[in-house]
mmCIF file of C-alpha atoms in Angstrom:
data_model
loop_
_atom_site.group_PDB
_atom_site.id
_atom_site.type_symbol
_atom_site.label_atom_id
_atom_site.label_comp_id
_atom_site.label_asym_id
_atom_site.label_seq_id
_atom_site.Cartn_x
_atom_site.Cartn_y
_atom_site.Cartn_z
ATOM 1 C CA MET A 1 -257.633 -79.352 48.580
ATOM 2 C CA ASP A 2 -256.671 -78.499 45.524
ATOM 3 C CA ASP A 3 -258.447 -75.744 44.000
ATOM 4 C CA GLN A 4 -260.598 -77.249 41.740
ATOM 5 C CA ARG A 5 -262.029 -79.018 45.083
ATOM 6 C CA PHE A 6 -262.189 -76.280 46.687
ATOM 7 C CA GLN A 7 -264.001 -73.983 43.945
ATOM 8 C CA ALA A 8 -266.758 -77.544 43.720
ATOM 9 C CA SER A 9 -266.651 -77.350 47.802
ATOM 10 C CA VAL A 10 -267.824 -73.233 47.731
ATOM 11 C CA ALA A 11 -270.207 -73.652 45.588
ATOM 12 C CA GLN A 12 -271.952 -77.410 46.199
ATOM 13 C CA LEU A 13 -271.680 -75.058 50.383
ATOM 14 C CA ASN A 14 -273.448 -72.041 47.826
ATOM 15 C CA ALA A 15 -276.033 -74.297 46.354
ATOM 16 C CA GLU A 16 -277.074 -74.896 49.390
ATOM 17 C CA PHE A 17 -277.263 -72.579 51.664
ATOM 18 C CA ALA A 18 -279.051 -70.629 48.944
ATOM 19 C CA GLN A 19 -281.334 -73.529 48.702
ATOM 20 C CA TRP A 20 -281.618 -73.165 52.808
ATOM 21 C CA VAL A 21 -282.387 -69.298 52.841
ATOM 22 C CA HIS A 22 -285.179 -70.083 50.701
ATOM 23 C CA LYS A 23 -287.243 -72.814 51.652
ATOM 24 C CA GLU A 24 -286.767 -70.086 55.334
ATOM 25 C CA ILE A 25 -288.204 -67.214 54.031
ATOM 26 C CA LEU A 26 -291.115 -70.222 52.232
ATOM 27 C CA GLN A 27 -292.311 -70.902 55.881
ATOM 28 C CA ASN A 28 -291.981 -67.746 57.808
ATOM 29 C CA GLU A 29 -290.997 -64.165 55.893
ATOM 30 C CA SER A 30 -290.256 -62.614 59.299
ATOM 31 C CA CYS A 31 -287.570 -65.790 59.893
ATOM 32 C CA ASN A 32 -284.190 -65.020 62.022
ATOM 33 C CA LEU A 33 -281.530 -66.560 59.220
ATOM 34 C CA LYS A 34 -279.080 -64.852 61.161
ATOM 35 C CA GLN A 35 -277.663 -68.724 63.107
ATOM 36 C CA GLY A 36 -278.173 -69.721 59.808
ATOM 37 C CA ALA A 37 -276.059 -67.333 58.385
ATOM 38 C CA LYS A 38 -272.827 -68.042 61.100
ATOM 39 C CA GLU A 39 -273.321 -71.556 59.729
ATOM 40 C CA TYR A 40 -272.289 -71.176 56.660
ATOM 41 C CA VAL A 41 -269.611 -68.622 56.974
ATOM 42 C CA GLY A 42 -267.892 -70.425 59.890
ATOM 43 C CA LYS A 43 -267.909 -73.728 56.843
ATOM 44 C CA LEU A 44 -266.861 -71.091 54.039
ATOM 45 C CA GLU A 45 -264.099 -70.445 56.348
ATOM 46 C CA ARG A 46 -263.814 -74.546 57.363
ATOM 47 C CA LEU A 47 -262.617 -74.223 53.648
ATOM 48 C CA GLU A 48 -260.575 -71.800 53.132
ATOM 49 C CA ARG A 49 -258.462 -73.379 56.053
ATOM 50 C CA GLN A 50 -258.297 -76.780 54.432
ATOM 51 C CA ARG A 51 -257.098 -75.424 51.610
ATOM 52 C CA LEU A 52 -254.146 -73.271 53.008
ATOM 53 C CA SER A 53 -253.362 -75.941 54.797
ATOM 54 C CA ALA A 54 -252.422 -78.539 51.732
ATOM 55 C CA LEU A 55 -251.387 -75.296 50.446
ATOM 56 C CA CYS A 56 -247.868 -74.574 52.515
ATOM 57 C CA ASN A 57 -247.831 -78.803 52.572
ATOM 58 C CA GLY A 58 -244.029 -79.469 51.749
ATOM 59 C CA GLN A 59 -243.040 -75.824 52.144
ATOM 60 C CA PRO A 60 -239.395 -75.878 53.641
ATOM 61 C CA LEU A 61 -238.579 -73.370 56.681
ATOM 62 C CA GLN A 62 -236.625 -70.487 55.737
ATOM 63 C CA THR A 63 -233.427 -69.720 57.441
ATOM 64 C CA CYS A 64 -234.932 -66.578 58.728
ATOM 65 C CA GLN A 65 -238.095 -65.228 59.525
ATOM 66 C CA TYR A 66 -237.154 -61.409 58.512
ATOM 67 C CA SER A 67 -236.774 -59.006 55.669
ATOM 68 C CA LEU A 68 -235.595 -55.568 55.282
ATOM 69 C CA THR A 69 -237.875 -53.394 52.701
ATOM 70 C CA PRO A 70 -236.715 -50.163 51.852
ATOM 71 C CA LYS A 71 -239.016 -47.694 52.839
ATOM 72 C CA GLN A 72 -239.295 -45.240 49.709
ATOM 73 C CA ILE A 73 -240.921 -49.033 48.144
ATOM 74 C CA THR A 74 -244.021 -49.659 50.235
ATOM 75 C CA LYS A 75 -247.377 -48.310 50.588
ATOM 76 C CA VAL A 76 -249.822 -48.819 53.612
ATOM 77 C CA VAL A 77 -252.724 -50.202 52.484
ATOM 78 C CA HIS A 78 -255.874 -50.434 54.418
ATOM 79 C CA LEU A 79 -258.344 -52.810 52.609
ATOM 80 C CA VAL A 80 -262.349 -52.112 54.067
ATOM 81 C CA ARG A 81 -264.803 -54.294 51.706
ATOM 82 C CA HIS A 82 -268.636 -52.728 51.981
ATOM 83 C CA GLY A 83 -270.873 -53.620 54.137
ATOM 84 C CA ASN A 84 -274.280 -54.693 53.847
ATOM 85 C CA GLY A 85 -276.437 -54.871 50.979
ATOM 86 C CA TYR A 86 -279.848 -55.906 49.402
ATOM 87 C CA HIS A 87 -277.978 -58.680 48.000
ATOM 88 C CA ASN A 88 -276.131 -60.102 51.241
ATOM 89 C CA PRO A 89 -278.433 -62.064 53.413
ATOM 90 C CA PRO A 90 -280.557 -61.761 54.101
ATOM 91 C CA HIS A 91 -282.697 -59.781 52.304
ATOM 92 C CA MET A 92 -280.000 -61.993 48.761
ATOM 93 C CA ARG A 93 -281.895 -59.777 46.472
ATOM 94 C CA ASN A 94 -280.437 -60.319 43.039
ATOM 95 C CA ILE A 95 -280.332 -56.692 41.931
ATOM 96 C CA VAL A 96 -278.498 -54.523 39.461
ATOM 97 C CA ASP A 97 -276.609 -52.263 41.477
ATOM 98 C CA PRO A 98 -278.467 -52.758 45.540
ATOM 99 C CA HIS A 99 -277.584 -50.332 47.855
ATOM 100 C CA LEU A 100 -276.608 -50.528 51.386
ATOM 101 C CA THR A 101 -279.240 -51.755 53.974
ATOM 102 C CA PRO A 102 -279.748 -50.220 57.460
ATOM 103 C CA LEU A 103 -277.186 -52.333 59.094
ATOM 104 C CA GLY A 104 -274.712 -52.166 56.222
ATOM 105 C CA TRP A 105 -275.076 -48.420 56.534
ATOM 106 C CA LYS A 106 -274.198 -48.906 60.642
ATOM 107 C CA GLN A 107 -271.585 -51.002 60.125
ATOM 108 C CA ALA A 108 -269.450 -48.647 57.629
ATOM 109 C CA HIS A 109 -270.757 -45.672 60.992
ATOM 110 C CA GLN A 110 -269.374 -48.338 63.506
ATOM 111 C CA VAL A 111 -265.954 -48.701 60.959
ATOM 112 C CA LYS A 112 -266.417 -44.529 61.388
ATOM 113 C CA ASN A 113 -266.384 -44.547 65.110
ATOM 114 C CA HIS A 114 -263.151 -47.239 65.431
ATOM 115 C CA LEU A 115 -260.761 -45.231 63.275
ATOM 116 C CA ALA A 116 -261.609 -42.101 65.755
ATOM 117 C CA LYS A 117 -261.015 -44.482 69.070
ATOM 118 C CA LEU A 118 -257.636 -44.651 66.933
ATOM 119 C CA GLY A 119 -257.156 -41.256 66.606
ATOM 120 C CA GLY A 120 -253.764 -40.109 64.323
ATOM 121 C CA LYS A 121 -252.635 -43.858 64.595
ATOM 122 C CA VAL A 122 -254.707 -44.406 60.448
ATOM 123 C CA SER A 123 -254.180 -42.062 58.169
ATOM 124 C CA MET A 124 -254.457 -41.514 54.970
ATOM 125 C CA GLU A 125 -254.542 -39.540 52.101
ATOM 126 C CA VAL A 126 -256.401 -40.933 49.552
ATOM 127 C CA VAL A 127 -259.775 -43.293 49.529
ATOM 128 C CA ILE A 128 -260.122 -45.654 46.335
ATOM 129 C CA VAL A 129 -263.216 -47.101 46.036
ATOM 130 C CA SER A 130 -265.454 -49.594 43.381
ATOM 131 C CA PRO A 131 -267.740 -46.819 41.198
ATOM 132 C CA LEU A 132 -270.831 -49.644 42.326
ATOM 133 C CA ILE A 133 -273.451 -47.948 44.987
ATOM 134 C CA ARG A 134 -272.682 -50.446 47.812
ATOM 135 C CA THR A 135 -269.066 -49.610 47.713
ATOM 136 C CA LEU A 136 -269.490 -45.782 46.788
ATOM 137 C CA GLU A 137 -271.912 -45.487 49.817
ATOM 138 C CA THR A 138 -269.619 -47.677 52.463
ATOM 139 C CA ALA A 139 -267.081 -45.025 51.665
ATOM 140 C CA VAL A 140 -269.751 -42.474 52.383
ATOM 141 C CA GLY A 141 -270.091 -43.944 55.957
ATOM 142 C CA ILE A 142 -266.709 -44.783 57.019
ATOM 143 C CA PHE A 143 -265.057 -41.514 56.093
ATOM 144 C CA GLY A 144 -267.929 -38.766 54.875
ATOM 145 C CA GLU A 145 -268.662 -36.093 57.514
ATOM 146 C CA MET A 146 -272.617 -36.005 58.367
ATOM 147 C CA SER A 147 -272.623 -32.565 60.337
ATOM 148 C CA PHE A 148 -275.289 -30.039 58.084
ATOM 149 C CA GLY A 149 -272.417 -27.596 59.107
ATOM 150 C CA ASN A 150 -269.549 -28.522 57.567
ATOM 151 C CA GLU A 151 -269.000 -26.123 54.774
ATOM 152 C CA GLY A 152 -267.050 -28.503 52.619
ATOM 153 C CA SER A 153 -268.070 -29.534 49.536
ATOM 154 C CA VAL A 154 -271.011 -32.116 48.805
ATOM 155 C CA LEU A 155 -269.624 -36.041 49.098
ATOM 156 C CA MET A 156 -272.713 -37.983 48.906
ATOM 157 C CA ASN A 157 -276.932 -36.078 47.891
ATOM 158 C CA ALA A 158 -278.819 -36.474 50.890
ATOM 159 C CA ARG A 159 -282.436 -39.715 50.013
ATOM 160 C CA LYS A 160 -284.960 -39.804 50.637
ATOM 161 C CA GLU A 161 -286.619 -43.892 51.789
ATOM 162 C CA THR A 162 -287.582 -45.710 49.280
ATOM 163 C CA LEU A 163 -288.170 -50.075 49.049
ATOM 164 C CA GLU A 164 -284.927 -50.563 47.215
ATOM 165 C CA ARG A 165 -282.330 -47.294 50.126
ATOM 166 C CA PRO A 166 -283.155 -46.152 52.982
ATOM 167 C CA ALA A 167 -283.416 -42.473 53.881
ATOM 168 C CA HIS A 168 -279.871 -40.357 54.665
ATOM 169 C CA PRO A 169 -278.954 -36.853 54.893
ATOM 170 C CA THR A 170 -276.530 -35.467 52.626
ATOM 171 C CA ALA A 171 -272.311 -36.150 53.242
ATOM 172 C CA TYR A 172 -269.627 -33.658 53.295
ATOM 173 C CA LYS A 173 -265.939 -34.237 52.586
ATOM 174 C CA PRO A 174 -263.303 -34.209 54.968
ATOM 175 C CA PRO A 175 -261.126 -31.679 54.398
ATOM 176 C CA SER A 176 -257.953 -33.245 52.356
ATOM 177 C CA LEU A 177 -259.226 -36.395 51.567
ATOM 178 C CA ASN A 178 -259.867 -37.302 47.860
ATOM 179 C CA PHE A 179 -261.744 -39.661 47.023
ATOM 180 C CA VAL A 180 -261.126 -41.844 43.344
ATOM 181 C CA ALA A 181 -263.379 -44.139 41.490
ATOM 182 C CA GLN A 182 -261.705 -46.804 39.980
ATOM 183 C CA GLU A 183 -262.798 -49.989 37.978
ATOM 184 C CA MET A 184 -260.056 -52.077 39.021
ATOM 185 C CA CYS A 185 -261.431 -53.371 42.123
ATOM 186 C CA ARG A 186 -264.921 -54.004 41.268
ATOM 187 C CA GLU A 187 -266.716 -56.957 42.558
ATOM 188 C CA THR A 188 -265.399 -60.218 40.679
ATOM 189 C CA LEU A 189 -268.035 -61.077 37.310
ATOM 190 C CA THR A 190 -270.161 -63.568 37.196
ATOM 191 C CA GLY A 191 -273.182 -63.141 35.850
ATOM 192 C CA ASN A 192 -275.285 -61.867 38.681
ATOM 193 C CA ASP A 193 -277.437 -58.573 38.344
ATOM 194 C CA CYS A 194 -275.610 -57.508 42.176
ATOM 195 C CA ASP A 195 -272.708 -56.994 40.000
ATOM 196 C CA ILE A 196 -273.666 -54.398 37.324
ATOM 197 C CA ARG A 197 -273.425 -50.607 38.200
ATOM 198 C CA ARG A 198 -274.975 -48.320 36.991
ATOM 199 C CA SER A 199 -274.294 -45.880 34.571
ATOM 200 C CA ILE A 200 -271.337 -43.495 35.948
ATOM 201 C CA SER A 201 -273.988 -40.221 34.764
ATOM 202 C CA GLU A 202 -276.000 -41.419 37.574
ATOM 203 C CA GLN A 203 -273.368 -42.542 40.207
ATOM 204 C CA SER A 204 -271.355 -38.649 39.715
ATOM 205 C CA GLN A 205 -275.083 -37.015 40.422
ATOM 206 C CA ASP A 206 -275.742 -38.444 44.041
ATOM 207 C CA PHE A 207 -271.985 -38.421 44.487
ATOM 208 C CA PRO A 208 -270.445 -34.911 43.600
ATOM 209 C CA GLY A 209 -267.984 -35.625 46.075
ATOM 210 C CA VAL A 210 -266.369 -38.891 43.967
ATOM 211 C CA ASP A 211 -263.459 -38.420 41.293
ATOM 212 C CA PHE A 212 -264.521 -41.254 38.237
ATOM 213 C CA SER A 213 -262.615 -38.942 35.791
ATOM 214 C CA GLU A 214 -260.702 -42.689 35.177
ATOM 215 C CA VAL A 215 -264.028 -44.215 34.426
ATOM 216 C CA GLN A 216 -263.397 -45.173 31.292
ATOM 217 C CA ASN A 217 -267.839 -45.847 30.255
ATOM 218 C CA ASP A 218 -270.205 -44.588 31.575
ATOM 219 C CA LEU A 219 -271.997 -46.886 30.544
ATOM 220 C CA ASP A 220 -271.656 -50.384 31.947
ATOM 221 C CA VAL A 221 -269.442 -52.112 29.946
ATOM 222 C CA LEU A 222 -267.438 -54.791 31.411
ATOM 223 C CA GLY A 223 -270.963 -55.241 33.728
ATOM 224 C CA SER A 224 -273.375 -56.540 31.220
ATOM 225 C CA LYS A 225 -271.000 -59.128 29.122
ATOM 226 C CA LYS A 226 -272.016 -62.451 28.756
ATOM 227 C CA PRO A 227 -270.522 -64.741 28.938
ATOM 228 C CA HIS A 228 -268.226 -63.328 31.073
ATOM 229 C CA ASN A 229 -264.511 -63.781 31.176
ATOM 230 C CA ASP A 230 -263.322 -61.276 34.088
ATOM 231 C CA LYS A 231 -260.024 -62.332 35.022
ATOM 232 C CA ALA A 232 -260.020 -60.777 37.994
ATOM 233 C CA GLY A 233 -256.739 -62.329 39.758
ATOM 234 C CA SER A 234 -255.177 -60.052 36.449
ATOM 235 C CA ARG A 235 -257.268 -57.615 37.369
ATOM 236 C CA ALA A 236 -255.871 -57.703 41.610
ATOM 237 C CA CYS A 237 -252.373 -57.694 40.468
ATOM 238 C CA ASN A 238 -253.021 -54.372 37.651
ATOM 239 C CA PHE A 239 -254.850 -53.066 41.126
ATOM 240 C CA LEU A 240 -252.201 -54.160 43.504
ATOM 241 C CA HIS A 241 -249.821 -51.753 40.088
ATOM 242 C CA TYR A 242 -251.752 -49.109 39.987
ATOM 243 C CA LEU A 243 -251.641 -48.554 44.163
ATOM 244 C CA PHE A 244 -247.943 -48.325 44.014
ATOM 245 C CA GLN A 245 -248.135 -45.969 41.769
ATOM 246 C CA ARG A 246 -249.462 -44.229 42.929
ATOM 247 C CA LYS A 247 -247.859 -40.564 44.180
ATOM 248 C CA GLU A 248 -250.009 -41.150 48.154
ATOM 249 C CA THR A 249 -248.912 -43.682 50.320
ATOM 250 C CA HIS A 250 -251.490 -44.216 52.257
ATOM 251 C CA LEU A 251 -254.053 -45.324 50.788
ATOM 252 C CA CYS A 252 -257.769 -47.010 51.078
ATOM 253 C CA VAL A 253 -258.908 -49.069 48.886
ATOM 254 C CA VAL A 254 -263.618 -49.518 49.011
ATOM 255 C CA THR A 255 -264.242 -52.985 47.440
ATOM 256 C CA HIS A 256 -266.033 -56.628 47.352
ATOM 257 C CA ALA A 257 -265.461 -59.643 48.614
ATOM 258 C CA GLY A 258 -264.606 -62.133 45.502
ATOM 259 C CA PHE A 259 -262.157 -59.369 44.413
ATOM 260 C CA LEU A 260 -260.384 -59.341 47.952
ATOM 261 C CA CYS A 261 -259.839 -62.606 48.065
ATOM 262 C CA HIS A 262 -257.925 -62.309 45.405
ATOM 263 C CA ILE A 263 -255.697 -60.142 46.052
ATOM 264 C CA LEU A 264 -255.113 -61.652 48.923
ATOM 265 C CA ASP A 265 -254.751 -64.794 46.588
ATOM 266 C CA GLU A 266 -252.030 -63.125 44.877
ATOM 267 C CA ALA A 267 -250.258 -61.003 47.389
ATOM 268 C CA CYS A 268 -250.039 -62.320 50.469
ATOM 269 C CA LYS A 269 -248.085 -65.583 49.509
ATOM 270 C CA HIS A 270 -246.319 -65.573 51.659
ATOM 271 C CA LEU A 271 -248.212 -66.050 54.880
ATOM 272 C CA ARG A 272 -249.721 -69.375 53.357
ATOM 273 C CA GLY A 273 -247.290 -70.955 56.493
ATOM 274 C CA PRO A 274 -248.023 -72.412 59.920
ATOM 275 C CA ILE A 275 -250.466 -69.349 60.664
ATOM 276 C CA ALA A 276 -252.479 -69.755 58.098
ATOM 277 C CA ASN A 277 -254.527 -71.537 60.231
ATOM 278 C CA THR A 278 -255.298 -69.451 62.767
ATOM 279 C CA SER A 279 -254.512 -65.974 61.838
ATOM 280 C CA THR A 280 -256.985 -63.483 59.866
ATOM 281 C CA PRO A 281 -254.210 -61.645 56.950
ATOM 282 C CA VAL A 282 -255.392 -64.480 54.465
ATOM 283 C CA ARG A 283 -259.135 -65.727 55.563
ATOM 284 C CA ALA A 284 -261.858 -64.128 53.467
ATOM 285 C CA PHE A 285 -263.118 -60.658 54.545
ATOM 286 C CA ARG A 286 -267.272 -59.776 56.123
ATOM 287 C CA ASN A 287 -269.264 -56.607 55.711
ATOM 288 C CA CYS A 288 -267.339 -53.616 56.225
ATOM 289 C CA GLU A 289 -264.429 -55.303 57.498
ATOM 290 C CA PHE A 290 -260.844 -53.100 57.581
ATOM 291 C CA ARG A 291 -257.894 -54.313 58.264
ATOM 292 C CA THR A 292 -254.709 -52.423 56.937
ATOM 293 C CA TYR A 293 -251.458 -53.819 54.949
ATOM 294 C CA VAL A 294 -248.720 -53.152 54.024
ATOM 295 C CA LEU A 295 -247.589 -53.139 49.681
ATOM 296 C CA THR A 296 -244.341 -53.054 48.074
ATOM 297 C CA ILE A 297 -242.500 -54.744 45.556
ATOM 298 C CA ASN A 298 -240.655 -57.769 46.129
ATOM 299 C CA ASP A 299 -237.460 -56.010 42.280
ATOM 300 C CA SER A 300 -235.005 -54.105 43.938
ATOM 301 C CA GLY A 301 -234.327 -52.701 40.406
ATOM 302 C CA VAL A 302 -237.204 -50.167 40.492
ATOM 303 C CA LEU A 303 -235.069 -48.549 43.466
ATOM 304 C CA SER A 304 -233.144 -46.551 41.515
ATOM 305 C CA GLY A 305 -236.096 -44.432 39.432
ATOM 306 C CA MET A 306 -238.149 -44.006 43.278
ATOM 307 C CA PRO A 307 -237.110 -41.275 45.427
ATOM 308 C CA GLU A 308 -234.526 -41.702 48.065
ATOM 309 C CA GLY A 309 -236.832 -40.453 50.280
ATOM 310 C CA THR A 310 -234.419 -40.317 54.417
ATOM 311 C CA TRP A 311 -231.791 -42.651 52.829
ATOM 312 C CA PHE A 312 -228.613 -40.334 53.225
ATOM 313 C CA ILE A 313 -224.424 -40.688 53.088
ATOM 314 C CA PRO A 314 -222.378 -37.893 54.588
ATOM 315 C CA GLY A 315 -219.309 -36.564 52.800
ATOM 316 C CA GLU A 316 -221.298 -38.649 49.438
ATOM 317 C CA LYS A 317 -221.564 -34.768 47.698
ATOM 318 C CA GLU A 318 -218.483 -34.073 48.969
ATOM 319 C CA GLY A 319 -216.324 -36.617 46.981
ATOM 320 C CA TRP A 320 -215.708 -39.246 49.737
#
């Protein structure tokens, strides 16, 4: 299955699913869409497997399946998709910058509990987050401290329940973990209202513990442009370069399903072999799914400008 046929098939599947959801809601506003949504995800994954299978046809097997990469040109990157939002099933609201649903907050707290059970096995120095509300709230749900006795700085201010969002208490920043908003990892822009963000001045009021200094424009210049010409594949490559250039070696990225697909498409081509049909590294992310990857660069020339880390040759400095 080539890319054009794959995209056409996905578009048809999305249209059929949206039509089915609309029909079900008209018949019964309190209907349960869980089974239909599960079938939709299953069909989407089958299409993806067919595309990956076509991509790896005719590829010769390498002599050796392993490779060694110097540690100083690697970074550990944890990728997270945001939790369930009001634009996702079953709500499907096409509104500007939607919040997480109660389910979305629950998913974020489940990831938090999962990481706590792993103890010191997962470490991170910074959380890079898309500046949309659903990703900011997901980062808060996973990493924020909810104790009212916490003396740290406020990560997210408390909010009351409204028609657009559930209530939530004040959340605090954990020690030694920074939060940085980055426009490069926002969702792929296709004209949907849900992918337009609020102003940064509004976001920073609600999320005072997030550093928004890397977002250039207060108003959403990118999301408001029509027609959209979002070269998301190039943006994904630029974002990976941005991560590689950062000083931290353990990073977490909280972003969106569409953008994550572009990251995987650009950086995981080597995983599109026989394992692609049975394993998860290149499968589309589900709501609040958490995965860990090692980022490196396929250019040995960068080694000369990188810190040496643990590299040591006995006697070299004595002129041996």
